CSV table of C-alpha atoms in Angstrom, one decimal:
chain,number,residue,atom,x,y,z
A,1,MET,CA,-1.1,-3.9,22.3
A,2,VAL,CA,-4.1,-2.4,20.5
A,3,VAL,CA,-4.6,1.3,21.2
A,4,PHE,CA,-7.8,3.1,20.5
A,5,ASP,CA,-8.0,6.8,19.8
A,6,ALA,CA,-10.7,9.1,21.2
A,7,ASN,CA,-12.4,9.5,17.9
A,8,VAL,CA,-13.1,5.7,17.7
A,9,LEU,CA,-14.7,5.8,21.2
A,10,LEU,CA,-16.8,8.8,20.3
A,11,ASN,CA,-17.9,7.3,17.0
A,12,LEU,CA,-19.5,4.5,18.9
A,13,TYR,CA,-22.4,7.0,19.3
A,14,ARG,CA,-22.4,7.6,15.6
A,15,TYR,CA,-22.0,4.0,14.3
A,16,THR,CA,-24.9,1.7,13.4
A,17,GLU,CA,-25.8,-0.7,16.2
A,18,GLU,CA,-24.1,-3.6,14.3
A,19,THR,CA,-20.8,-1.7,14.0
A,20,ARG,CA,-21.0,-0.5,17.6
A,21,ASP,CA,-21.6,-4.0,18.9
A,22,GLY,CA,-18.8,-5.4,16.7
A,23,LEU,CA,-16.2,-2.9,18.0
A,24,LEU,CA,-17.2,-3.4,21.7
A,25,ALA,CA,-16.9,-7.1,21.2
A,26,ILE,CA,-13.4,-6.7,19.9
A,27,MET,CA,-12.4,-4.5,22.8
A,28,GLU,CA,-13.7,-7.0,25.3
A,29,ALA,CA,-12.1,-9.9,23.5
A,30,LEU,CA,-8.7,-8.2,23.4
A,31,GLY,CA,-8.5,-8.2,27.2
A,32,GLU,CA,-5.2,-6.9,28.5
A,33,ARG,CA,-4.0,-6.1,25.0
A,34,PHE,CA,-6.7,-3.3,24.7
A,35,TRP,CA,-5.4,0.1,26.0
A,36,VAL,CA,-6.5,3.7,25.8
A,37,PRO,CA,-4.2,6.7,26.5
A,38,HIS,CA,-5.3,8.9,29.3
A,39,GLN,CA,-5.4,11.9,26.9
A,40,ALA,CA,-7.8,10.0,24.6
A,41,LEU,CA,-10.2,9.5,27.5
A,42,VAL,CA,-10.0,13.2,28.3
A,43,GLU,CA,-10.9,14.1,24.8
A,44,PHE,CA,-13.8,11.5,24.8
A,45,TRP,CA,-15.4,13.3,27.8
A,46,ARG,CA,-14.7,16.7,26.4
A,47,ASN,CA,-16.5,15.9,23.1
A,48,ARG,CA,-19.1,13.4,24.2
A,49,GLU,CA,-22.0,15.8,24.6
A,50,SER,CA,-21.6,17.4,21.2
A,51,THR,CA,-21.5,13.9,19.6
A,52,LEU,CA,-24.8,12.6,21.0
A,53,ASN,CA,-27.0,14.4,18.4
A,54,THR,CA,-25.0,13.1,15.4
A,55,PRO,CA,-27.4,10.3,14.2
A,56,ARG,CA,-30.5,12.5,14.2
A,57,ASP,CA,-28.6,15.5,12.8
A,58,SER,CA,-27.2,13.4,9.9
A,59,ALA,CA,-30.7,12.0,9.3
A,60,ARG,CA,-32.2,15.6,9.0
A,61,GLU,CA,-29.4,16.6,6.6
A,62,ALA,CA,-30.1,13.5,4.5
A,63,GLU,CA,-33.9,14.2,4.5
A,64,ALA,CA,-33.3,17.8,3.4
A,65,LEU,CA,-31.2,16.6,0.5
A,66,LEU,CA,-33.8,14.0,-0.5
A,67,MET,CA,-36.5,16.6,-0.5
A,68,LYS,CA,-34.4,18.8,-2.7
A,69,ALA,CA,-33.8,15.9,-5.1
A,70,GLU,CA,-37.6,15.2,-5.1
A,71,ARG,CA,-38.3,18.7,-6.2
A,72,THR,CA,-35.7,18.5,-8.9
A,73,ALA,CA,-37.1,15.3,-10.2
A,74,LYS,CA,-40.6,16.7,-10.1
A,75,ASP,CA,-39.5,19.8,-12.1
A,76,ALA,CA,-37.7,17.6,-14.7
A,77,ILE,CA,-40.8,15.4,-15.2
A,78,SER,CA,-43.0,18.5,-15.6
A,79,VAL,CA,-40.7,20.0,-18.2
A,80,TRP,CA,-40.5,16.7,-20.1
A,81,ALA,CA,-44.2,16.2,-19.9
A,82,LYS,CA,-44.9,19.7,-21.3
A,83,SER,CA,-42.4,19.3,-24.2
A,84,SER,CA,-43.9,15.9,-25.2
A,85,ALA,CA,-47.6,16.9,-24.7
A,86,LEU,CA,-48.0,14.3,-22.0
A,87,PRO,CA,-51.6,14.3,-20.5
A,88,ASP,CA,-51.7,15.9,-17.1
A,89,GLU,CA,-53.1,12.7,-15.6
A,90,ARG,CA,-50.2,10.7,-16.8
A,91,ARG,CA,-47.7,13.3,-15.6
A,92,ASP,CA,-49.3,13.3,-12.1
A,93,GLU,CA,-49.2,9.5,-12.0
A,94,ILE,CA,-45.4,9.5,-12.7
A,95,ILE,CA,-44.8,12.2,-10.2
A,96,GLY,CA,-46.8,10.3,-7.6
A,97,HIS,CA,-44.5,7.3,-8.1
A,98,PHE,CA,-41.5,9.4,-7.4
A,99,ARG,CA,-43.1,11.0,-4.3
A,100,SER,CA,-43.9,7.5,-3.0
A,101,VAL,CA,-40.3,6.3,-3.4
A,102,PHE,CA,-38.9,9.4,-1.7
A,103,GLU,CA,-41.3,9.1,1.2
A,104,LYS,CA,-40.3,5.5,1.8
A,105,VAL,CA,-36.6,6.4,1.7
A,106,CYS,CA,-37.0,9.2,4.1
A,107,LYS,CA,-38.9,6.8,6.5
A,108,VAL,CA,-36.0,4.3,6.3
A,109,VAL,CA,-33.5,7.1,7.2
A,110,GLN,CA,-35.6,8.2,10.1
A,111,GLU,CA,-36.0,4.7,11.4
A,112,GLN,CA,-32.2,4.0,11.1
A,113,ALA,CA,-31.5,7.2,13.0
A,114,GLU,CA,-33.8,6.2,15.8
A,115,ASN,CA,-32.2,2.7,16.0
A,116,ASP,CA,-28.7,4.2,16.0
A,117,THR,CA,-29.4,6.8,18.7
A,118,ILE,CA,-28.5,5.6,22.2
A,119,PRO,CA,-31.6,5.8,24.4
A,120,HIS,CA,-31.2,8.2,27.4
A,121,ALA,CA,-27.6,8.9,26.3
A,122,ARG,CA,-27.6,12.4,27.8
A,123,ASP,CA,-28.1,11.0,31.3
A,124,THR,CA,-24.8,9.3,32.1
A,125,ASN,CA,-26.6,7.2,34.7
A,126,GLN,CA,-28.9,5.7,32.0
A,127,ASP,CA,-26.5,5.6,29.0
A,128,ALA,CA,-26.3,1.9,28.1
A,129,LEU,CA,-23.3,2.4,25.8
A,130,LEU,CA,-21.4,4.4,28.5
A,131,SER,CA,-22.2,1.7,31.0
A,132,ARG,CA,-20.8,-1.1,28.8
A,133,LEU,CA,-17.8,1.1,27.7
A,134,SER,CA,-16.9,1.8,31.4
A,135,THR,CA,-16.8,-1.9,32.0
A,136,VAL,CA,-14.5,-2.5,29.0
A,137,LEU,CA,-12.2,0.4,29.9
A,138,ALA,CA,-11.8,-0.6,33.5
A,139,GLY,CA,-8.0,-1.1,34.1
A,140,ARG,CA,-7.3,-0.4,30.4
A,141,VAL,CA,-6.7,3.4,30.6
A,142,GLY,CA,-3.2,4.8,31.0
A,143,PRO,CA,-2.3,7.1,33.9
A,144,PRO,CA,-2.2,10.9,33.5
A,145,MET,CA,1.2,12.5,33.1
A,146,SER,CA,2.8,14.2,36.0
A,147,GLU,CA,2.5,18.0,36.1
A,148,SER,CA,6.1,18.4,35.1
A,149,ASP,CA,6.0,15.8,32.3
A,150,HIS,CA,2.7,17.4,31.0
A,151,THR,CA,4.4,20.8,30.9
A,152,VAL,CA,7.4,19.4,29.0
A,153,ALA,CA,5.0,17.6,26.6
A,154,LEU,CA,3.0,20.8,25.9
A,155,LYS,CA,6.3,22.6,25.0
A,156,GLU,CA,7.3,19.8,22.7
A,157,ALA,CA,3.9,19.8,21.0
A,158,LYS,CA,4.2,23.5,20.3
A,159,ARG,CA,7.7,23.0,18.9
A,160,ARG,CA,6.5,20.2,16.6
A,161,ALA,CA,3.6,22.2,15.4
A,162,GLN,CA,5.8,25.1,14.5
A,163,ALA,CA,8.3,22.8,12.7
A,164,LYS,CA,5.4,20.8,11.2
A,165,GLU,CA,6.7,17.5,12.7
A,166,PRO,CA,4.0,14.8,13.2
A,167,PRO,CA,1.8,14.2,14.9
A,168,GLY,CA,-0.5,17.1,15.7
A,169,TYR,CA,0.7,20.0,13.6
A,170,ARG,CA,-2.5,20.1,11.7
A,171,ASP,CA,-4.3,21.0,15.0
A,172,GLN,CA,-2.1,24.0,15.8
A,173,GLU,CA,-4.9,26.4,15.1
A,174,LYS,CA,-7.0,25.1,18.0
A,175,ASP,CA,-7.5,27.3,21.0
A,176,GLY,CA,-5.1,27.0,24.0
A,177,ASP,CA,-3.7,23.5,24.7
A,178,LEU,CA,-6.3,21.8,22.6
A,179,GLY,CA,-3.9,21.7,19.7
A,180,ALA,CA,-1.6,19.5,21.7
A,181,GLY,CA,-4.0,16.6,22.0
A,182,ASP,CA,-2.6,14.4,19.3
A,183,TYR,CA,0.9,14.8,20.5
A,184,LEU,CA,-0.1,13.9,24.1
A,185,VAL,CA,-1.9,10.8,22.9
A,186,TRP,CA,1.3,9.9,20.9
A,187,GLU,CA,3.7,10.5,23.8
A,188,GLN,CA,1.6,8.4,26.2
A,189,LEU,CA,1.4,5.6,23.6
A,190,LEU,CA,5.2,5.6,23.3
A,191,ILE,CA,5.6,5.5,27.1
A,192,GLU,CA,3.3,2.5,27.4
A,193,ALA,CA,4.8,0.6,24.5
A,194,SER,CA,8.3,1.2,25.9
A,195,ARG,CA,7.1,-0.1,29.3
A,196,ARG,CA,5.5,-3.2,27.8
A,197,GLN,CA,8.1,-3.7,25.0
A,198,CYS,CA,5.5,-4.7,22.5
A,199,ASP,CA,4.3,-3.8,19.0
A,200,VAL,CA,1.4,-1.4,18.7
A,201,LEU,CA,-1.7,-1.3,16.5
A,202,PHE,CA,-3.1,2.2,16.8
A,203,VAL,CA,-6.8,2.3,15.8
A,204,THR,CA,-7.8,5.9,14.8
A,205,ASN,CA,-10.2,7.5,12.4
A,206,ASP,CA,-8.2,10.7,12.4
A,207,LEU,CA,-7.3,10.9,8.7
A,208,LYS,CA,-5.1,14.0,8.7
A,209,GLU,CA,-1.8,14.0,7.0
A,210,ASP,CA,0.2,14.4,10.2
A,211,TRP,CA,-0.7,10.7,11.1
A,212,TRP,CA,-0.9,8.8,7.8
A,213,ARG,CA,1.3,8.2,4.9
A,214,LYS,CA,-0.8,8.9,1.8
A,215,ILE,CA,-0.3,7.4,-1.7
A,216,ARG,CA,-2.5,9.0,-4.3
A,217,GLY,CA,-4.9,10.2,-1.6
A,218,GLU,CA,-5.2,6.8,0.2
A,219,GLN,CA,-4.1,6.1,3.7
A,220,ARG,CA,-1.2,3.6,3.7
A,221,GLY,CA,-0.1,3.2,7.3
A,222,PRO,CA,1.7,5.5,9.7
A,223,ARG,CA,4.0,8.3,8.5
A,224,LEU,CA,7.6,7.3,8.2
A,225,GLU,CA,8.6,9.8,10.9
A,226,LEU,CA,6.3,8.1,13.3
A,227,GLN,CA,7.5,4.6,12.5
A,228,THR,CA,11.1,5.8,12.9
A,229,GLU,CA,10.4,7.5,16.3
A,230,PHE,CA,8.5,4.5,17.5
A,231,ARG,CA,11.3,2.1,16.6
A,232,SER,CA,13.9,4.4,18.2
A,233,ARG,CA,11.9,4.6,21.5
A,234,THR,CA,10.7,1.0,21.7
A,235,ARG,CA,12.7,-1.2,19.3
A,236,ARG,CA,9.3,-2.5,18.1
A,237,GLN,CA,6.9,-1.9,15.2
A,238,LEU,CA,4.0,0.5,14.8
A,239,PHE,CA,0.9,-0.3,12.8
A,240,MET,CA,-2.2,1.8,12.1
A,241,LEU,CA,-5.8,1.0,11.0
A,242,GLN,CA,-9.1,2.7,10.8
A,243,HIS,CA,-12.0,1.0,12.6
A,244,THR,CA,-13.2,-0.5,9.3
A,245,GLY,CA,-9.9,-2.3,8.9
A,246,LEU,CA,-10.0,-3.7,12.4
A,247,LEU,CA,-13.6,-4.9,11.9
A,248,ALA,CA,-12.6,-6.5,8.6
A,249,GLN,CA,-9.7,-8.4,10.2
A,250,ALA,CA,-10.7,-9.2,13.7
A,251,ASN,CA,-12.8,-12.1,14.8
A,252,PRO,CA,-14.1,-11.5,18.4
A,253,SER,CA,-14.5,-15.2,19.1
A,254,ASP,CA,-10.8,-15.8,18.3
A,255,MET,CA,-8.8,-12.6,18.8
A,256,SER,CA,-5.4,-13.1,17.3
A,257,ILE,CA,-4.4,-9.6,16.2
A,258,GLY,CA,-0.6,-9.7,15.7
A,259,PRO,CA,1.7,-8.0,13.3
A,260,GLU,CA,0.8,-10.5,10.6
A,261,SER,CA,-2.9,-9.9,11.0
A,262,VAL,CA,-2.5,-6.2,10.9
A,263,GLU,CA,-0.4,-6.3,7.7
A,264,GLU,CA,-3.1,-8.2,5.9
A,265,VAL,CA,-5.5,-5.3,6.4
A,266,GLU,CA,-3.0,-2.4,5.9
A,267,LYS,CA,-1.9,-3.9,2.6
A,268,ILE,CA,-3.3,-6.1,0.0
A,269,ASP,CA,-0.3,-8.4,0.3
A,270,ARG,CA,2.3,-9.1,2.9
A,271,MET,CA,5.2,-10.1,0.8
A,272,GLY,CA,5.0,-10.7,-3.0
A,273,ALA,CA,4.8,-7.9,-5.5
A,274,SER,CA,1.9,-9.5,-7.3
A,275,HIS,CA,-0.4,-8.6,-4.4
A,276,LEU,CA,0.8,-5.1,-3.6
A,277,PRO,CA,-1.7,-2.5,-4.5
A,278,PRO,CA,-1.1,-2.0,-8.3
A,279,GLU,CA,-0.5,1.7,-8.0
A,280,THR,CA,1.9,1.3,-5.1
A,281,ARG,CA,3.8,-1.5,-6.9
A,282,GLU,CA,4.1,0.7,-10.0
A,283,THR,CA,5.4,3.6,-8.1
A,284,LEU,CA,8.0,1.5,-6.3
A,285,LEU,CA,9.2,-0.2,-9.5
A,286,LEU,CA,9.5,3.1,-11.4
A,287,GLU,CA,11.6,4.5,-8.5
A,288,LEU,CA,13.8,1.4,-8.0
A,289,TYR,CA,14.5,1.0,-11.7
A,290,ARG,CA,15.1,4.7,-12.3
A,291,GLN,CA,17.7,4.6,-9.5
A,292,ALA,CA,19.1,1.3,-10.8
A,293,HIS,CA,19.6,2.9,-14.2
A,294,GLU,CA,21.4,5.9,-12.8
A,295,LEU,CA,23.6,3.6,-10.7
A,296,ASP,CA,24.6,1.4,-13.7
A,297,TRP,CA,23.3,-1.5,-11.6
A,298,ASP,CA,24.7,-4.3,-13.8
A,299,PHE,CA,28.2,-3.1,-13.1
A,300,LEU,CA,28.0,-2.8,-9.3
A,301,GLY,CA,29.8,-5.3,-7.1
A,302,ASN,CA,28.1,-7.5,-4.6
A,303,SER,CA,29.1,-5.3,-1.6
A,304,GLU,CA,27.9,-2.2,-3.5
A,305,LYS,CA,24.6,-3.8,-4.2
A,306,ALA,CA,24.2,-4.9,-0.6
A,307,ASN,CA,24.8,-1.4,0.5
A,308,GLN,CA,22.3,-0.1,-2.0
A,309,TYR,CA,19.6,-2.5,-0.7
A,310,ARG,CA,20.1,-1.0,2.8
A,311,GLN,CA,19.9,2.6,1.4
A,312,TRP,CA,16.6,1.7,-0.4
A,313,VAL,CA,15.1,0.3,2.8
A,314,GLU,CA,15.9,3.6,4.5
A,315,ASP,CA,14.7,5.7,1.5
A,316,PRO,CA,11.3,7.3,2.4
A,317,GLU,CA,10.2,6.8,-1.3
A,318,VAL,CA,11.0,3.1,-1.3
A,319,GLY,CA,11.4,1.6,2.2
A,320,GLY,CA,9.0,4.1,3.7
A,321,THR,CA,6.3,3.0,1.3
A,322,LEU,CA,7.0,-0.7,1.9
A,323,LEU,CA,7.0,-0.3,5.7
A,324,SER,CA,3.4,0.6,5.4
A,325,PHE,CA,2.7,-3.0,4.1
A,326,MET,CA,5.4,-5.2,5.7
A,327,THR,CA,8.2,-5.5,8.1
A,328,GLU,CA,11.6,-4.0,7.5
A,329,ALA,CA,13.2,-7.4,6.9
A,330,LYS,CA,10.5,-8.3,4.4
A,331,ALA,CA,10.9,-5.0,2.7
A,332,ARG,CA,14.5,-5.7,2.0
A,333,VAL,CA,13.6,-9.2,0.7
A,334,TRP,CA,11.0,-7.7,-1.6
A,335,ILE,CA,13.5,-5.2,-3.0
A,336,LYS,CA,16.3,-7.8,-3.5
A,337,ASP,CA,14.4,-11.0,-4.4
A,338,VAL,CA,11.4,-9.6,-6.2
A,339,ALA,CA,12.0,-6.2,-7.8
A,340,MET,CA,15.8,-6.3,-8.5
A,341,LYS,CA,15.9,-10.0,-9.3
A,342,GLU,CA,13.6,-9.2,-12.2
A,343,TYR,CA,15.6,-6.2,-13.4
A,344,ALA,CA,17.9,-8.0,-15.9
A,345,ARG,CA,15.0,-9.8,-17.5
A,346,ALA,CA,12.9,-6.7,-17.6
A,347,GLN,CA,15.7,-5.0,-19.5
A,348,GLU,CA,15.4,-7.8,-22.1
A,349,GLY,CA,11.6,-7.1,-22.4
A,350,PHE,CA,10.7,-10.2,-20.5
A,351,GLY,CA,8.1,-10.4,-17.7
A,352,GLN,CA,5.5,-8.1,-16.1
A,353,TYR,CA,8.1,-5.6,-15.0
A,354,SER,CA,9.5,-4.8,-18.4
A,355,PRO,CA,7.5,-1.6,-18.8
A,356,TYR,CA,9.2,0.0,-15.7
A,357,THR,CA,12.8,0.0,-17.0
A,358,VAL,CA,14.1,3.3,-18.4
A,359,MET,CA,16.3,1.6,-21.0
A,360,ARG,CA,16.1,-1.8,-22.6
A,361,PHE,CA,17.7,-4.0,-25.3
A,362,ARG,CA,16.1,-4.2,-28.7
A,363,GLY,CA,14.7,-7.7,-28.1
A,364,PRO,CA,15.1,-11.3,-29.4
A,365,ASP,CA,14.8,-10.2,-33.0
A,366,GLU,CA,18.2,-8.5,-32.8
A,367,ILE,CA,19.7,-11.7,-31.5
A,368,VAL,CA,18.1,-13.9,-34.2
A,369,LYS,CA,19.2,-11.7,-37.1
A,370,SER,CA,22.8,-11.5,-35.8
A,371,VAL,CA,23.0,-15.3,-35.6
A,372,CYS,CA,20.9,-16.5,-38.6
A,373,GLY,CA,20.7,-13.5,-40.9
A,374,PRO,CA,18.0,-11.0,-42.0
A,375,GLU,CA,15.6,-13.7,-43.5
A,376,TRP,CA,15.1,-15.3,-40.1
A,377,SER,CA,12.7,-14.0,-37.4
A,378,VAL,CA,11.5,-15.0,-34.0
A,379,LYS,CA,8.9,-17.7,-34.0
A,380,PRO,CA,5.7,-16.4,-32.4
A,381,ASP,CA,5.1,-17.3,-28.7
A,382,SER,CA,8.5,-19.0,-28.4
A,383,THR,CA,10.4,-16.6,-26.2
A,384,GLY,CA,11.3,-17.6,-22.7
A,385,GLU,CA,13.7,-17.1,-19.8
A,386,LYS,CA,16.1,-18.9,-17.5
A,387,PRO,CA,18.1,-18.5,-19.7
A,388,MET,CA,16.6,-16.0,-22.2
A,389,HIS,CA,15.8,-17.9,-25.3
A,390,CYS,CA,13.6,-18.2,-28.4
A,391,TYR,CA,13.1,-20.2,-31.5
A,392,ALA,CA,14.1,-18.7,-34.8
A,393,THR,CA,12.5,-19.6,-38.1
A,394,ASN,CA,12.9,-18.8,-41.8
A,395,GLY,CA,9.7,-20.6,-42.8
A,396,ALA,CA,11.4,-23.8,-43.6
A,397,ALA,CA,13.6,-24.5,-40.5
A,398,THR,CA,13.6,-23.8,-36.8
A,399,ARG,CA,16.5,-23.2,-34.5
A,400,TYR,CA,16.8,-22.8,-30.7
A,401,ILE,CA,18.8,-19.8,-29.6
A,402,CYS,CA,19.7,-18.7,-26.1
A,403,TRP,CA,21.7,-15.7,-24.9
A,404,GLY,CA,23.1,-14.0,-21.9
A,405,HIS,CA,26.0,-12.2,-20.1
A,406,PRO,CA,29.4,-13.9,-20.2
A,407,ARG,CA,29.0,-15.0,-16.5
A,408,THR,CA,26.0,-17.1,-17.6
A,409,PHE,CA,28.0,-19.2,-20.1
A,410,ARG,CA,27.6,-22.5,-18.3
A,411,ASP,CA,23.8,-22.0,-18.1
A,412,LEU,CA,23.7,-21.2,-21.8
A,413,MET,CA,25.7,-24.3,-22.6
A,414,GLY,CA,23.5,-26.5,-20.5
A,415,ALA,CA,20.3,-25.3,-22.1
A,416,ALA,CA,21.7,-25.7,-25.7
A,417,LEU,CA,23.0,-29.2,-24.9
A,418,ASN,CA,19.6,-30.3,-24.0
A,419,LYS,CA,18.3,-29.1,-27.4
A,420,THR,CA,21.0,-31.0,-29.3
A,421,ILE,CA,19.2,-34.3,-28.4
A,422,ASP,CA,16.0,-33.7,-30.4
A,423,SER,CA,16.7,-30.7,-32.6
A,424,LYS,CA,17.4,-31.1,-36.3
A,425,GLU,CA,19.0,-27.7,-36.5
A,426,ARG,CA,22.1,-26.8,-34.6
A,427,PRO,CA,21.3,-24.8,-31.5
A,428,ALA,CA,23.1,-21.5,-31.0
A,429,ILE,CA,24.2,-19.6,-27.9
A,430,VAL,CA,25.0,-15.9,-28.0
A,431,VAL,CA,27.3,-14.4,-25.4
A,432,THR,CA,26.3,-10.7,-25.1
A,433,THR,CA,28.1,-7.7,-23.8
A,434,ARG,CA,27.0,-4.0,-23.5
A,435,ASP,CA,28.7,-0.7,-23.2
A,436,GLY,CA,30.8,-0.7,-20.1
A,437,ASP,CA,31.4,-4.4,-20.0
A,438,THR,CA,35.0,-5.7,-19.9
A,439,GLY,CA,34.0,-8.2,-22.5
A,440,VAL,CA,35.4,-11.7,-23.0
A,441,THR,CA,39.2,-12.2,-23.4
A,442,THR,CA,40.6,-13.8,-26.5
A,443,ASP,CA,41.7,-16.9,-24.4
A,444,GLU,CA,38.2,-17.2,-23.0
A,445,GLN,CA,36.6,-17.0,-26.4
A,446,HIS,CA,38.9,-19.7,-27.7
A,447,LYS,CA,38.1,-22.1,-24.9
A,448,GLN,CA,34.4,-21.4,-25.2
A,449,THR,CA,34.4,-21.8,-28.9
A,450,GLN,CA,36.2,-25.2,-28.7
A,451,LEU,CA,33.7,-26.5,-26.1
A,452,ALA,CA,30.7,-25.4,-28.1
A,453,GLU,CA,31.9,-26.9,-31.4
A,454,ARG,CA,32.7,-30.2,-29.7
A,455,SER,CA,29.2,-30.2,-28.3
A,456,GLY,CA,27.5,-29.5,-31.6
A,457,ILE,CA,26.6,-25.9,-30.6
A,458,GLU,CA,27.1,-22.7,-32.5
A,459,ILE,CA,28.5,-19.9,-30.4
A,460,ASN,CA,28.4,-16.2,-31.2
A,461,TYR,CA,29.5,-13.0,-29.5
A,462,LEU,CA,27.4,-9.9,-29.8
A,463,HIS,CA,27.9,-6.4,-28.4
A,464,ARG,CA,24.5,-4.7,-27.8
A,465,SER,CA,23.4,-1.1,-27.2
A,466,MET,CA,20.4,-0.2,-25.1
A,467,ILE,CA,17.6,2.0,-26.3
A,468,PRO,CA,14.9,4.0,-24.5
A,469,ASN,CA,12.2,1.6,-23.4
A,470,PRO,CA,9.2,2.1,-25.8
A,471,GLU,CA,6.9,0.6,-23.2
A,472,TYR,CA,8.2,2.8,-20.3
A,473,ALA,CA,5.3,3.3,-17.9
A,474,ARG,CA,6.0,6.8,-16.6
A,475,GLU,CA,4.1,7.4,-13.4
A,476,GLY,CA,0.7,9.0,-14.1
A,477,SER,CA,0.8,8.1,-17.8
């Protein structure tokens, strides 16, 4: 169900003809999926008259600003001409060019205002837009609340306003019951969504904070409280767009606005981290990796990690942000299989997520020198992962070295074995531990050493300490 707010209907009088026709075409194409709360229609009629002058009023304001800019430009040219001893004729010629340009721009503004103004709009019997809108709205407007339900809703709206619970608390200064408008729209939307048992796309140009989640000043979907209340009442999902987002996504000739379509507009990506808005992704990674550091993530058991994934989905700072861009199920997948899957490699300094870890290891050079000695170094552009590895060189020879946690021993052996085939130098594996690890028992070391020697592989054991990440991308830095 696609629900339109009163401000979108009113803005049909303000939009250019092209935008107006596009939105009306979408409403018509949606058919039974298009719906307007009764309260939204009440507000449409209440504010329609004051909206009608908007195109011409805006044009007059623009003309006044243009005239002011023309005077400023004229004064600047006059001052410059005087300081550079420019002949009066040349000065007047330049000013004339400016005046001609400003006159043309003002004429364009006036013509656009005339085109955007609905002819005879004040007469409802002759208002072409109202006639078309009435046809579109037929059978698509919700019923009014009963008197008793309306009274209860007004009390709830007042309570929410005092408690600053969304939506509507930003309108509490309005006279009488006018401040309850947003909540009445919301309640009627919830009732209809519950009746239909469907997801809802709410199209509104109300940009106040009691509707939208904002990240660095940008609207990023409905507030978490609204999403939670909607799911609790309907067991379905809530999405929000401004009219511009709807126009960008919808094709009136083939209307297929489902959750997937909505997500493509609300977010830059639906699933992968590489397409999340960069600032949003950075904020999420910084928060996840900060918490992972505090939790000693590497030492949590599988059940503890599963529980933490759930907590992150429910966390307003993590799941709340992701739910503005994807479903709850996909949010969990993104956390588990994108962000946290990269955490171990990021701690090694590998991959695009390495700047977001609080602590990290010293890097491949520490591994190389522990195995080969101080005269050896990492060969440029030779580091890689799966498993972590690099080539070491002393200028005369080159060796393959791979390393990882004791639980990755089989992977390390497999990678090193492949290198024994065509490598002149003996490959090496390094089993690494860190503070807090139980380490490798003496018996395990003996077995691993025997297996490695029989395979022509050198094996080493290295205990590593973490250091503050020198690349740490603190938010806002």
